[in-house]
Coordinates of C-alpha atoms in Angstrom, one line a residue:
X1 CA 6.4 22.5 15.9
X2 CA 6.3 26.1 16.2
X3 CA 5.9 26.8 12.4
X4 CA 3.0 24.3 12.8
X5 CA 1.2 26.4 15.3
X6 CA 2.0 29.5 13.8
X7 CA 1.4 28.6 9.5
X8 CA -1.2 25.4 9.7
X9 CA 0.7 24.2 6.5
X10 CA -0.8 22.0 4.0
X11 CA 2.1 20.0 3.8
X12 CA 4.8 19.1 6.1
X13 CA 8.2 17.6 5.2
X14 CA 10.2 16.0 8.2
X15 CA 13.6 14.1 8.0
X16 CA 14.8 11.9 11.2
X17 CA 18.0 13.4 12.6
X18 CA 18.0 16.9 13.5
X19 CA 19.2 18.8 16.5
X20 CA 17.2 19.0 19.7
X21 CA 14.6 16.8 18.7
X22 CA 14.1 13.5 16.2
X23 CA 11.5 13.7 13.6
X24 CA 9.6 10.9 14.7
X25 CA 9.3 12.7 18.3
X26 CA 8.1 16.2 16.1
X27 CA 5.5 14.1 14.4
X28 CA 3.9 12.6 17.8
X29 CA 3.8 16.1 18.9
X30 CA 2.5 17.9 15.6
X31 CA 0.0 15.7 15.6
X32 CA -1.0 15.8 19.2
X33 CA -1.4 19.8 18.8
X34 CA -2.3 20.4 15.2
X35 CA -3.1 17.5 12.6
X36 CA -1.7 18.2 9.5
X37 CA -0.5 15.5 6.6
X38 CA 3.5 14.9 7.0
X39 CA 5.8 13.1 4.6
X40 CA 9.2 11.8 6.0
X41 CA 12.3 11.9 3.7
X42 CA 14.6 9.3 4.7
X43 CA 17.8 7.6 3.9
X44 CA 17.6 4.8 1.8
X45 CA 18.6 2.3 4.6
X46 CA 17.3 -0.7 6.7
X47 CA 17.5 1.5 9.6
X48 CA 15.9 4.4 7.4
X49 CA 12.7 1.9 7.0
X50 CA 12.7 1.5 10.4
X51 CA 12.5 4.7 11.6
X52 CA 10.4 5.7 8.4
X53 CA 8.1 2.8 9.9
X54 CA 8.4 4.2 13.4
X55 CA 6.8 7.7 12.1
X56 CA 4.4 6.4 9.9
X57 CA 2.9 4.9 13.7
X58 CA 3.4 8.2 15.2
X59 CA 1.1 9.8 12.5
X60 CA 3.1 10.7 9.2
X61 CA 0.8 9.9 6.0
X62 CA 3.9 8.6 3.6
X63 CA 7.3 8.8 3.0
X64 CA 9.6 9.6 0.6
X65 CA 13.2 7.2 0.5
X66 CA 16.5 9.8 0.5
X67 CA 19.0 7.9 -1.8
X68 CA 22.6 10.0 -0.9
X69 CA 23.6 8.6 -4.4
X70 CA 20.5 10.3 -6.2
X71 CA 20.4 13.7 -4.8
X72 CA 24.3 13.9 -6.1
X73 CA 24.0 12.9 -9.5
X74 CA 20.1 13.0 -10.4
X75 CA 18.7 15.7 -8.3
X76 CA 16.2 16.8 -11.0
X77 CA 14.6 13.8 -10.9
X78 CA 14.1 13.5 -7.3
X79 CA 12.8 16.7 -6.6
X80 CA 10.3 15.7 -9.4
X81 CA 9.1 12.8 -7.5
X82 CA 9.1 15.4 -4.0
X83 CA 6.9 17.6 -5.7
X84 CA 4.3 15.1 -7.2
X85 CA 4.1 13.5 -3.4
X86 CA 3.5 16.8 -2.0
X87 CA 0.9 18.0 -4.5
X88 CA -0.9 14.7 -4.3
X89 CA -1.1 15.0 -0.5
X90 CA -1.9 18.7 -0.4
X91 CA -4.3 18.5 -3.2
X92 CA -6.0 15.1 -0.6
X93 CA -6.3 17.8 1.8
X94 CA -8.4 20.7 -0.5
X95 CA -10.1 17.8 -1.6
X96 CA -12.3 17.7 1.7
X97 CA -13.5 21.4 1.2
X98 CA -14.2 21.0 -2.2
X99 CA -17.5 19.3 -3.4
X100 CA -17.3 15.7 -4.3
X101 CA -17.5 14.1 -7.7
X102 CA -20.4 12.5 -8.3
X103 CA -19.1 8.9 -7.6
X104 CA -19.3 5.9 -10.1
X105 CA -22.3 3.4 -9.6
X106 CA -20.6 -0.1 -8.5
X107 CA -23.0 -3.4 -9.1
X108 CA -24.6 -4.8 -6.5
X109 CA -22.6 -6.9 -4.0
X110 CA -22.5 -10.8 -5.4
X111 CA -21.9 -13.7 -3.1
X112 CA -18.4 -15.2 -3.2
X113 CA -18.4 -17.1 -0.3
X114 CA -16.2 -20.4 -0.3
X115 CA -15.1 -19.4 -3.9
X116 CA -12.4 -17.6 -2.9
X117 CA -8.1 -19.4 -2.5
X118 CA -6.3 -16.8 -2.9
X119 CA -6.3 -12.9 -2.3
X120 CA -4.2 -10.0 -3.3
X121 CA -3.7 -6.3 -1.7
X122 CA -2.3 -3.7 -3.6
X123 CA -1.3 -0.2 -1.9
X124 CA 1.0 2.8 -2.6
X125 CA 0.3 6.2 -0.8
X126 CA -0.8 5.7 2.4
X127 CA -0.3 1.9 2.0
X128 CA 1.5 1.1 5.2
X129 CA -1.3 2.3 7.6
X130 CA -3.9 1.2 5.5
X131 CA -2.5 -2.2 4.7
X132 CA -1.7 -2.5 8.7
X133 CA -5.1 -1.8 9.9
X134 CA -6.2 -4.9 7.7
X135 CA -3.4 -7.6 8.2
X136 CA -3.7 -7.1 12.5
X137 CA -7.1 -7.5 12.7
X138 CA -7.2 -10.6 10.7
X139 CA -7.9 -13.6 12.9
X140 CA -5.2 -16.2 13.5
X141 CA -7.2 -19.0 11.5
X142 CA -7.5 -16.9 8.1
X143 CA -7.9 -19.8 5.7
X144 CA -6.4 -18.1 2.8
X145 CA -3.3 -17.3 1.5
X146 CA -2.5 -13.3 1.0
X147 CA 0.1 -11.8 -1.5
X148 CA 0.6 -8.1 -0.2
X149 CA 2.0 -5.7 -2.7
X150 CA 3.4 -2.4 -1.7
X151 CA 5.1 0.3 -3.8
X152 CA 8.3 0.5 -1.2
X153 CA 12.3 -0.2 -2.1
X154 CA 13.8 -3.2 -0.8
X155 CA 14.7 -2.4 2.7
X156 CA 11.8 -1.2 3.4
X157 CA 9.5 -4.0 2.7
X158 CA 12.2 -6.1 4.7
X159 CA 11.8 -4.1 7.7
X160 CA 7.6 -3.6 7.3
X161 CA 7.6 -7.2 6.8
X162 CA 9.4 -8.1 9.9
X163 CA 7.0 -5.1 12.0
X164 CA 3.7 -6.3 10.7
X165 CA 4.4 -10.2 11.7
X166 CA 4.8 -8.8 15.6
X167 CA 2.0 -6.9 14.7
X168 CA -0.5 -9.6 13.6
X169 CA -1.9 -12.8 14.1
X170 CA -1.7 -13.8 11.1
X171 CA 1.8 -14.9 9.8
X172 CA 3.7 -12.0 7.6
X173 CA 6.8 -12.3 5.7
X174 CA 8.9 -10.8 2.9
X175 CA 8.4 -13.1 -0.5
X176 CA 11.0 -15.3 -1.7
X177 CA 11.3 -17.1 -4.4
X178 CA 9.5 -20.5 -4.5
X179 CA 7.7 -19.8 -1.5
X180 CA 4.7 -21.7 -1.0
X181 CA 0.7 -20.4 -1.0
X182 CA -0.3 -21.1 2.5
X183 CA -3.0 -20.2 4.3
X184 CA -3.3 -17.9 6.8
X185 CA 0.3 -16.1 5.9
X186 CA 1.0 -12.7 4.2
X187 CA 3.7 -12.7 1.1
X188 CA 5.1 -8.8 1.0
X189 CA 6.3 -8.5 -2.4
X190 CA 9.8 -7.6 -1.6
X191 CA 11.1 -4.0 -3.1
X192 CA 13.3 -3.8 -6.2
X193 CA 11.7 -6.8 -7.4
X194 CA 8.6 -8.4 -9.6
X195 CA 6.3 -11.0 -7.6
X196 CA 4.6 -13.3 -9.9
X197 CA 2.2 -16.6 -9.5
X198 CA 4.5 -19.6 -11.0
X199 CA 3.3 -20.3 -14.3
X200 CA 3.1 -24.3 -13.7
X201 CA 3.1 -24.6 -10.5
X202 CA 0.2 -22.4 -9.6
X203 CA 0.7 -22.7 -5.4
X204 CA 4.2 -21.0 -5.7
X205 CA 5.4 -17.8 -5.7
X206 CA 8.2 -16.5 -8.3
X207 CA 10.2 -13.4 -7.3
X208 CA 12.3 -11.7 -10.6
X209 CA 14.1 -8.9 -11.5
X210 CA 11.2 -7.9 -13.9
X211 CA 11.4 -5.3 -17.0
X212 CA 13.1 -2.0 -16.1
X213 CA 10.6 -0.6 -18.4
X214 CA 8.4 -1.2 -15.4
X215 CA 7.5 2.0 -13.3
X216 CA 7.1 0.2 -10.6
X217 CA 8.5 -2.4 -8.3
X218 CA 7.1 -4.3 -7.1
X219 CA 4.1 -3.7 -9.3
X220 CA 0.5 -4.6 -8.5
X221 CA -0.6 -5.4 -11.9
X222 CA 2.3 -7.9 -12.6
X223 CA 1.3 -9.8 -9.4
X224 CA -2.6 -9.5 -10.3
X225 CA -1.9 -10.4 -13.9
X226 CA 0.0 -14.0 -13.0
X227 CA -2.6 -14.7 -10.1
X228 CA -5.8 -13.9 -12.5
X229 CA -3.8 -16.5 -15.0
X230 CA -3.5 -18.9 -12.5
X231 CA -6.2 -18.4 -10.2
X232 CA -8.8 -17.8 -12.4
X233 CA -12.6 -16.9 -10.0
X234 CA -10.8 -18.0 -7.1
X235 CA -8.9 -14.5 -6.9
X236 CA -10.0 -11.6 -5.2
X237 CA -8.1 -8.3 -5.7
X238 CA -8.2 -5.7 -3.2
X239 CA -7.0 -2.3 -4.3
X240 CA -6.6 0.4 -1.7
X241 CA -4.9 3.9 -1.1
X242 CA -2.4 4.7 -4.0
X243 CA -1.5 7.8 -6.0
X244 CA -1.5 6.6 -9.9
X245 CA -3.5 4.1 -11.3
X246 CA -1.3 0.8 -10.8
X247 CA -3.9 -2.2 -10.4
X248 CA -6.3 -0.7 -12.9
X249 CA -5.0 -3.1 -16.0
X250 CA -4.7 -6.0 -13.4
X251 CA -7.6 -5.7 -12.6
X252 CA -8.8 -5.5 -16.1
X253 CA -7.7 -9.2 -16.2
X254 CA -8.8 -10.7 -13.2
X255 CA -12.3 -9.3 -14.4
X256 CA -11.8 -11.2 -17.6
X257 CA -10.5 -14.2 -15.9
X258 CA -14.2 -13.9 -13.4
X259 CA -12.2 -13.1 -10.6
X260 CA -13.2 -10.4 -8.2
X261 CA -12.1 -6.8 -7.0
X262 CA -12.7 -4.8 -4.1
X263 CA -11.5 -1.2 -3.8
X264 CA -11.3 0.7 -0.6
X265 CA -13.0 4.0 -0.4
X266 CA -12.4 7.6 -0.9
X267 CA -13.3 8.6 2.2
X268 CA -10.7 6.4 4.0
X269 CA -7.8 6.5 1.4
X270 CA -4.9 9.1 1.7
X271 CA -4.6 9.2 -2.0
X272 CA -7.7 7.8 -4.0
X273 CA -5.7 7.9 -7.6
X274 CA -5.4 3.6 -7.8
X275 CA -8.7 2.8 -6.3
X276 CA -10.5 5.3 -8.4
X277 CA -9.3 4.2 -11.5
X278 CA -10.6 0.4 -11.0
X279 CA -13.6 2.3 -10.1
X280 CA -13.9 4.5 -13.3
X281 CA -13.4 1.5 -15.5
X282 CA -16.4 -0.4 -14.1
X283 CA -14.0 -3.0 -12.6
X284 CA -15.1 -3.1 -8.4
X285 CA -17.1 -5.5 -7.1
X286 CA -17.1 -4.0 -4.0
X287 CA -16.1 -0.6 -2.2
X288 CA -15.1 -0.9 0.7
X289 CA -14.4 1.3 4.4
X290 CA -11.0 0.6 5.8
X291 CA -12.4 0.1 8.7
X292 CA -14.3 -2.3 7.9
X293 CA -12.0 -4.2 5.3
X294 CA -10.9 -7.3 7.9
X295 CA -13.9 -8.1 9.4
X296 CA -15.6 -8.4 4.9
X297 CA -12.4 -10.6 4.6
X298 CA -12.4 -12.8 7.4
X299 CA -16.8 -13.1 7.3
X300 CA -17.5 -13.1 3.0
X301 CA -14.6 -15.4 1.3

């Protein structure tokens, strides 16, 4: 806290347990006193998510997952992934005293009302705050069915699954496999794992191990591609705050399918990299405030 005051960093890194005081106390307090964009690096744990969870309330933009068994034998690799979080996030904070990029025209708004059964949410960076804004302020009579895919490892989604049902409304739980489309209820794609539309049975959900090939799981566009395939113009893909460009090829296909995208803006994102993407390619419909995201999904489908 006093290296706050005294530096203003870009970036700060906090873990949970340290002497004195616990990191998600420091991050109430930093960002009581002086805002600044913190990342949490956590244990790899169900406990870990919560806590993670508990500091991404008190302010924290992301988090980074501390496997014990990777820093030991593939500490390269995670220091990789460290530094590409922390450039992205600092680089989100130049960004605002930088001139903007002209921005991308997007078509005029079409009518979709009554078209839409099912919908699909796709976050990384900044995800969980996003994505919770949006699923708590959904009334409890949503009348359609949402898939919500995050990039987080297993325990996590467990754990944000279980903190956004008390949270919401609406119902929320963690996928399983040949759970039902139901309206009204949030599907997390669970972590470690590739959540898919069945291919016959179009109102069920599949949940496989997927290819390791894969960078990510779960992966956005898996889950679009299957729902664009079975869902057809009665999909509407949301794509918010994300470093990368996962969702981009998805939404390639729910385009081609005549299916719709939304894409939050850049204004409200942490990390614009997956909504801009959709953008650049011509593929939104629709961008979109965060704050205004529930209210366009409960009014316009």
């Amino acid at each position: 806290m006093e290296k706050a005051r005294a530096l203003k960093p870009d970036v700060i890194t906090m873990d949970y347990e340290m002497p004195m005081m616990d990191g998600v106390t420091a991050v109430r307090q930093i960002m009581a006193e002086n805002p600044t964009p913190i990342l949490m690096f956590s244990s790899l744990t169900y406990e870990g998510a919560r806590t993670t969870l508990d500091a991404l309330d008190a302010g924290a933009v992301d988090f980074l997952p501390k496997n014990f068994s990777e820093v030991s034998s593939n500490s390269a690799a995670l220091k990789a992934k460290l530094h590409q979080k922390l450039a992205q996030i600092a680089r989100k904070t130049a960004a605002t005293q930088t001139p903007m990029v002209k921005p991308v025209d997007v078509p005029k708004v079409a009518n979709i009302k009554g078209q839409i059964r099912l919908v699909v949410i796709g976050a990384s960076t900044g995800g969980p705050l996003a994505v919770t804004e949006v699923v708590r302020n959904l009334p409890a009579n949503f009348p359609l069915p949402v898939i919500l895919v995050l990039h987080m490892p297993e325990n996590f989604t467990r754990a944000f699954a279980e903190r956004l049902d008390k949270q919401s409304r609406v119902k929320v739980k963690e996928a399983t496999d040949n759970d039902l489309l139901v309206p009204g209820t949030v599907l997390l794609a669970p972590g470690g794992k590739q959540t898919i539309l069945h291919p016959v049975n179009k109102q069920t959900i599949s949940v496989i191990d997927g290819d390791d090939r894969v960078n990510y799981k779960p992966c956005v566009d898996i889950t679009l591609a299957s729902a664009a395939k079975a869902q057809g113009a009665g999909l509407l893909g949301v794509i918010m705050t994300g470093m990368g460009s996962d969702g981009r090829d998805g939404a390639r296909l729910v385009k081609q399918q005549r299916g719709h995208i939304w894409t939050q803006d850049e204004d409200s994102c942490v990390i614009y990299g997956m909504p801009q993407a959709v953008v650049r390619e011509g593929l939104s419909d629709r961008v979109c405030k965060l704050a205004e995201l529930s209210r366009l999904l409960s009014t316009e489908l």
